[in-house]
Short mmCIF file of C-alpha atoms in Angstrom, two decimals:
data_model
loop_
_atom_site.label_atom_id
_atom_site.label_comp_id
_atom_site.label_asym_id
_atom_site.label_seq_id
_atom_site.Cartn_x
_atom_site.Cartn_y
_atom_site.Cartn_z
CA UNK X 1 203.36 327.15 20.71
CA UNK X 2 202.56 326.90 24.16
CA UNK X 3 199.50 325.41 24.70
CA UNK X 4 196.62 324.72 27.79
CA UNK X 5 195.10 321.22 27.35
CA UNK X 6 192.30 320.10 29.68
CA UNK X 7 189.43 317.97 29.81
CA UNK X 8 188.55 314.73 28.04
CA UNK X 9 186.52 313.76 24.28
CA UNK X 10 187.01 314.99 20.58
CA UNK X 11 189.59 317.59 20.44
CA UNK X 12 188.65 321.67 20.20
CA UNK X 13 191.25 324.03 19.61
CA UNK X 14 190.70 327.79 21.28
CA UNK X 15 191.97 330.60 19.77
CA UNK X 16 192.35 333.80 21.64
CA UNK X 17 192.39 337.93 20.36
CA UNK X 18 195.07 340.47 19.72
CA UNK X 19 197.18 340.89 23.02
CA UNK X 20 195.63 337.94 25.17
CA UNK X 21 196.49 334.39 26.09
CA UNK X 22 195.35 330.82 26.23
CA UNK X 23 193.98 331.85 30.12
CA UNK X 24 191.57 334.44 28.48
CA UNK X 25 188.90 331.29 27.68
CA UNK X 26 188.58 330.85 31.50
CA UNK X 27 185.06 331.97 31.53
CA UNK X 28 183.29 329.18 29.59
CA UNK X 29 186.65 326.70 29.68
CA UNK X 30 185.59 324.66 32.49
CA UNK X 31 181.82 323.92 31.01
CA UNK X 32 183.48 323.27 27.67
CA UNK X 33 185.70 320.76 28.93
CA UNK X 34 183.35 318.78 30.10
CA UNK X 35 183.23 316.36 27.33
CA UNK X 36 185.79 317.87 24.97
CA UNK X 37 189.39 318.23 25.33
CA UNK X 38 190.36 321.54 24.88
CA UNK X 39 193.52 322.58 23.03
CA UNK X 40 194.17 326.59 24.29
CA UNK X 41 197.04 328.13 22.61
CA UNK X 42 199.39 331.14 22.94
CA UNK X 43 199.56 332.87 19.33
CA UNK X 44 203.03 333.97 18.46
CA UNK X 45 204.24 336.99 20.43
CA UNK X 46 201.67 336.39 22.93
CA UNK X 47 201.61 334.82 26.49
CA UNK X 48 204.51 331.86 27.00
CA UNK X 49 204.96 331.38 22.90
CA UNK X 50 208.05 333.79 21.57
CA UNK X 51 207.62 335.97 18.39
CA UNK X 52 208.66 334.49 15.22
CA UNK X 53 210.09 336.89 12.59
CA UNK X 54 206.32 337.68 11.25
CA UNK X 55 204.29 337.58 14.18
CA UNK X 56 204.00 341.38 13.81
CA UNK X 57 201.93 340.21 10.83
CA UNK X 58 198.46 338.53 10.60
CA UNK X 59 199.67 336.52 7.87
CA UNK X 60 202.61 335.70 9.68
CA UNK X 61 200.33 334.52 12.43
CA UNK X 62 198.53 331.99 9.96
CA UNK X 63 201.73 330.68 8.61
CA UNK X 64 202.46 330.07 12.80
CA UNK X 65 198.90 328.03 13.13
CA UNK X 66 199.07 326.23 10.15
CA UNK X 67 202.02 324.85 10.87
CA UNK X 68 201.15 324.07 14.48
CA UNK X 69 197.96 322.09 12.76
CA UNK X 70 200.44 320.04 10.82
CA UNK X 71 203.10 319.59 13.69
CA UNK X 72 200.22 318.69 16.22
CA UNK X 73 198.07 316.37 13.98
CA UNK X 74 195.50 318.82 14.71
CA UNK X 75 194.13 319.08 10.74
CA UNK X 76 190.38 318.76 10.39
CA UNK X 77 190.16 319.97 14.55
CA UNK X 78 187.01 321.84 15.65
CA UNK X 79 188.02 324.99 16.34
CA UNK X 80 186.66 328.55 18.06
CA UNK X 81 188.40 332.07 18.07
CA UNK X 82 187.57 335.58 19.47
CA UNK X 83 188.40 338.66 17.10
CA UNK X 84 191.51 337.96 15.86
CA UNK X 85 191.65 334.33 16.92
CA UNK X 86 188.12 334.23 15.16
CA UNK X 87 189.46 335.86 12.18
CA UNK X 88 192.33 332.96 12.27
CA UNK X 89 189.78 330.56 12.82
CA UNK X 90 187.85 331.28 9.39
CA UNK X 91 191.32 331.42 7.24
CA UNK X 92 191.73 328.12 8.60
CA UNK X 93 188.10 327.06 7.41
CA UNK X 94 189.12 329.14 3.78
CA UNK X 95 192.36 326.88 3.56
CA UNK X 96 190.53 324.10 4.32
CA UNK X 97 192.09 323.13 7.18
CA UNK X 98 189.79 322.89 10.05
CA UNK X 99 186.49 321.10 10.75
CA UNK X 100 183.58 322.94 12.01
CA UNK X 101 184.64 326.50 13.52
CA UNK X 102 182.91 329.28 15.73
CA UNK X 103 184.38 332.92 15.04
CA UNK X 104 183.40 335.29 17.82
CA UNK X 105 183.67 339.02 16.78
CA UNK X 106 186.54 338.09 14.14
CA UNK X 107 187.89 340.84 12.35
CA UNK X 108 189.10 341.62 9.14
CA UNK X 109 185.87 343.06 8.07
CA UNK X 110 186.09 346.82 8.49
CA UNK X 111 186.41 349.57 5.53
CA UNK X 112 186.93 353.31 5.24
CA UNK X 113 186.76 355.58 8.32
CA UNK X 114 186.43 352.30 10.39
CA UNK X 115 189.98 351.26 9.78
CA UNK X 116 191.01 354.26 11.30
CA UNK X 117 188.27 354.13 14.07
CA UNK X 118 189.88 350.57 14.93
CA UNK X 119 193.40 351.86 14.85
CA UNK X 120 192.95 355.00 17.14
CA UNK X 121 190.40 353.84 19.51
CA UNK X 122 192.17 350.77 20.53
CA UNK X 123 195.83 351.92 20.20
CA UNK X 124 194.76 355.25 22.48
CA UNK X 125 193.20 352.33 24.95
CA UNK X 126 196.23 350.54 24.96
CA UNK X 127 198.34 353.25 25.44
CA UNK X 128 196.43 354.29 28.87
CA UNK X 129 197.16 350.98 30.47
CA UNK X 130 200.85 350.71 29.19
CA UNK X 131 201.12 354.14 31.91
CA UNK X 132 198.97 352.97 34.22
CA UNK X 133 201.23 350.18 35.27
CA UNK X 134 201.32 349.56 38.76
CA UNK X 135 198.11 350.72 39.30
CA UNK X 136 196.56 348.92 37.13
CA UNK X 137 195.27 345.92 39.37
CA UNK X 138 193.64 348.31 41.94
CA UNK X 139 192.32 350.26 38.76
CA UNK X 140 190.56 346.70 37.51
CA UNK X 141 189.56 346.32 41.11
CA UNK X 142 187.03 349.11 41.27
CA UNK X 143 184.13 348.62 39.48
CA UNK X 144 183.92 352.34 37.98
CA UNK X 145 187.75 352.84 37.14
CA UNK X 146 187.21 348.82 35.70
CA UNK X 147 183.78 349.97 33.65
CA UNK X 148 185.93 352.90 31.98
CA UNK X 149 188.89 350.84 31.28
CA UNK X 150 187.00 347.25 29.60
CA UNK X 151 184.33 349.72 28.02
CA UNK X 152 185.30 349.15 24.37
CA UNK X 153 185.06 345.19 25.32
CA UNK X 154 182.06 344.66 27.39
CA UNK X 155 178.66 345.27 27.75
CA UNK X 156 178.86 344.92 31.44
CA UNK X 157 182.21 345.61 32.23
CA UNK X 158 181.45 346.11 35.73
CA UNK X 159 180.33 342.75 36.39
CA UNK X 160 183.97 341.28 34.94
CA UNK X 161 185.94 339.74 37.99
CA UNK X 162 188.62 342.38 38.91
CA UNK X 163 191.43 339.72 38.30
CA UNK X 164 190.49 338.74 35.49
CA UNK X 165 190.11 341.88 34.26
CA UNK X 166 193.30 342.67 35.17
CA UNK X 167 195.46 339.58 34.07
CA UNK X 168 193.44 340.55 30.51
CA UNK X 169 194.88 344.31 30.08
CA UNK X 170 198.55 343.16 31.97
CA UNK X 171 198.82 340.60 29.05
CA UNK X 172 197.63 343.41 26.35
CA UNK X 173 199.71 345.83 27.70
CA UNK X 174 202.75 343.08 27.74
CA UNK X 175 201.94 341.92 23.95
CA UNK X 176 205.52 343.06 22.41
CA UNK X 177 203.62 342.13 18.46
CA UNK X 178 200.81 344.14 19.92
CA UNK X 179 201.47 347.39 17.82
CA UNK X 180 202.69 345.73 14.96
CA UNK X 181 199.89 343.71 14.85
CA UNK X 182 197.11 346.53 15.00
CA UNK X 183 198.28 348.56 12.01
CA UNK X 184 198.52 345.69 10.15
CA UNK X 185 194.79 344.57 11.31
CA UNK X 186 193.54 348.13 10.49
CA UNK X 187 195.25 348.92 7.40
CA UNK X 188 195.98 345.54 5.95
CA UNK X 189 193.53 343.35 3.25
CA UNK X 190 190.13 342.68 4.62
CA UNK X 191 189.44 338.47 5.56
CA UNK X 192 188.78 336.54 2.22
CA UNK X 193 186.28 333.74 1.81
CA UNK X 194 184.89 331.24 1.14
CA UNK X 195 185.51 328.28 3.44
CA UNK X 196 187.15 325.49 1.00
CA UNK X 197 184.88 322.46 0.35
CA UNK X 198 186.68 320.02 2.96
CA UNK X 199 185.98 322.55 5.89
CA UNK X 200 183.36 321.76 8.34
CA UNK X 201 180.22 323.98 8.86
CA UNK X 202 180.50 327.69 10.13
CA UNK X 203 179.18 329.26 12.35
CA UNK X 204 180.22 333.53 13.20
CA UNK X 205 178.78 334.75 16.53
CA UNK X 206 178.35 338.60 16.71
CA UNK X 207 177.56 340.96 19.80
CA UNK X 208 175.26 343.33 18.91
CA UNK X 209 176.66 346.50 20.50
CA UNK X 210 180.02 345.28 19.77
CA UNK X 211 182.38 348.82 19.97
CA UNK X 212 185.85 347.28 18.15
CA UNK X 213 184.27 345.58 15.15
CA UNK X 214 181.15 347.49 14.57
CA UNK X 215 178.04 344.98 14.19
CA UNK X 216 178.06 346.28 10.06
CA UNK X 217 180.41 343.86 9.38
CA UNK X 218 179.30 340.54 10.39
CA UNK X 219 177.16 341.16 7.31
CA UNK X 220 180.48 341.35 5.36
CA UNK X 221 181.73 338.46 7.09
CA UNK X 222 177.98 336.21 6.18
CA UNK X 223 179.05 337.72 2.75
CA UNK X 224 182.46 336.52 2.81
CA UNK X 225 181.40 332.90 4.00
CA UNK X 226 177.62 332.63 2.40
CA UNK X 227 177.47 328.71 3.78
CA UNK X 228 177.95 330.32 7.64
CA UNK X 229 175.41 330.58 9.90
CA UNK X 230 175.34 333.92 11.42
CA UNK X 231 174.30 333.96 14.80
CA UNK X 232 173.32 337.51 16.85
CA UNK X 233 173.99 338.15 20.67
CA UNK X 234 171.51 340.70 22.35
CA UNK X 235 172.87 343.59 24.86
CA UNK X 236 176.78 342.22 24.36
CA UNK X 237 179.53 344.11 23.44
CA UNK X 238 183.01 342.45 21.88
CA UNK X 239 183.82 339.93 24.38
CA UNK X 240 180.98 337.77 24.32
CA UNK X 241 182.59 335.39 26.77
CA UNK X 242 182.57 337.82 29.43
CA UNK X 243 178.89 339.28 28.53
CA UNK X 244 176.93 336.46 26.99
CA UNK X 245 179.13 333.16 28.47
CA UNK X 246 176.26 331.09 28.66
CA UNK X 247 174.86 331.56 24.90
CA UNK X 248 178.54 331.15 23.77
CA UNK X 249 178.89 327.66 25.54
CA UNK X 250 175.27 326.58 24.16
CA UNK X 251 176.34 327.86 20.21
CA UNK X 252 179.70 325.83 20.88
CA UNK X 253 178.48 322.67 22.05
CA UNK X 254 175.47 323.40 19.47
CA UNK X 255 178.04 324.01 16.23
CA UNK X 256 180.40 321.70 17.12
CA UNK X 257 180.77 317.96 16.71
#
């Protein structure tokens, strides 16, 4: 996998969300690196890592970070991931394979209609900026066209910086597991728990208006791992690193070692 590694002290490995890249931690990557050593990946399929044959597949995706755990020498690493990366994060922590974990928004937690609510929503949102093309940077650079287009991620989605709101949706748009990935998300088995008994501590960060994994099912993820700590953000939508950046850093550097 290609990987991102900055900064200096005990290792934390970053896990990033369905069609993004290692570069989508730049918000709070600087202030985290100062006194860890950060470990930002590329998933499978996503960014500078090529597709394996079941990328298209969140268990393939597993398989892909297990593996990269073993390979690295990474076993027993703190580790943090945003929606799918946080989803990865806790099947680490439920194969026992990770020390103490953040999971931002994960999913894996939705049920009935919001399967289907996950599946059109974000597939129709997708589909928009796949057309868009061209356009899309001077889209992201006007802060009403940007506000419609990050709506189902932010809170604020105004205040996102225009390039890095559009480096975000060129890499979603780009993601060639991106479809694959989403209908298995949406229609696939929910995230099993509990973390195993050598995992470190847990901790599941949820926005509170959060539009993509409805705020419902954080209490089927505390469910799902009954040792986490669930912990709420106010006025933040999905992407609490680009709404709440400061609180995320703080329940980091707080719920890590």
């Amino acid at each position: 996998m290609h990987m991102i590694r900055t900064g200096e002290g005990p290792k934390l490995l970053l896990v990033h969300g369905l069609g993004s890249s290692a570069a989508s931690w730049a918000p709070i990557a600087p202030a985290l690196a100062q006194g860890r050593e950060l470990i930002a990946i590329d998933l499978p399929g996503h960014g500078e890592t090529p597709a394996e044959g079941d990328s298209g597949t969140f268990t393939g995706l597993a398989r892909s970070l297990e593996a990269f755990l073993d390979e690295q020498g990474l076993t027993g690493v703190d580790a943090v991931g945003l929606s799918l990366g946080g989803r990865l994060v806790l099947e680490m922590a439920r194969r026992g394979r990770v020390g103490a974990i953040v999971a931002l928004d994960p999913g894996g937690f939705w049920e009935g209609w919001e399967r289907s609510y996950l599946r059109v929503t974000l597939g129709a949102s997708v589909w928009l900026v796949r057309r868009l093309g061209a356009a899309l940077p001077a889209l992201a650079a006007a802060p009403p066209s940007r506000a419609m287009l990050l709506a189902q991620f932010s809170n604020r989605p105004w205040d996102v910086p225009a390039g890095e709101a559009a480096r975000e949706l060129g890499t979603i748009a780009a993601t060639p597991t991106f479809d694959a990935l989403l209908d298995d998300l949406a229609f696939g088995p929910v995230q099993a728990g509990p973390a195993a008994a050598g995992a470190g501590p847990v901790t599941i960060g949820w926005g509170r208006d959060d539009r993509l994994c409805l705020p419902v099912q954080a209490l089927r993820a505390q469910e799902a791992f009954p040792s986490a700590q669930l912990h709420w953000f106010d006025d933040c939508g999905h992407f609490a690193i680009w709404d709440k950046p400061r609180q995320v850093i703080e329940l980091i550097r707080n719920s890590t070692g």
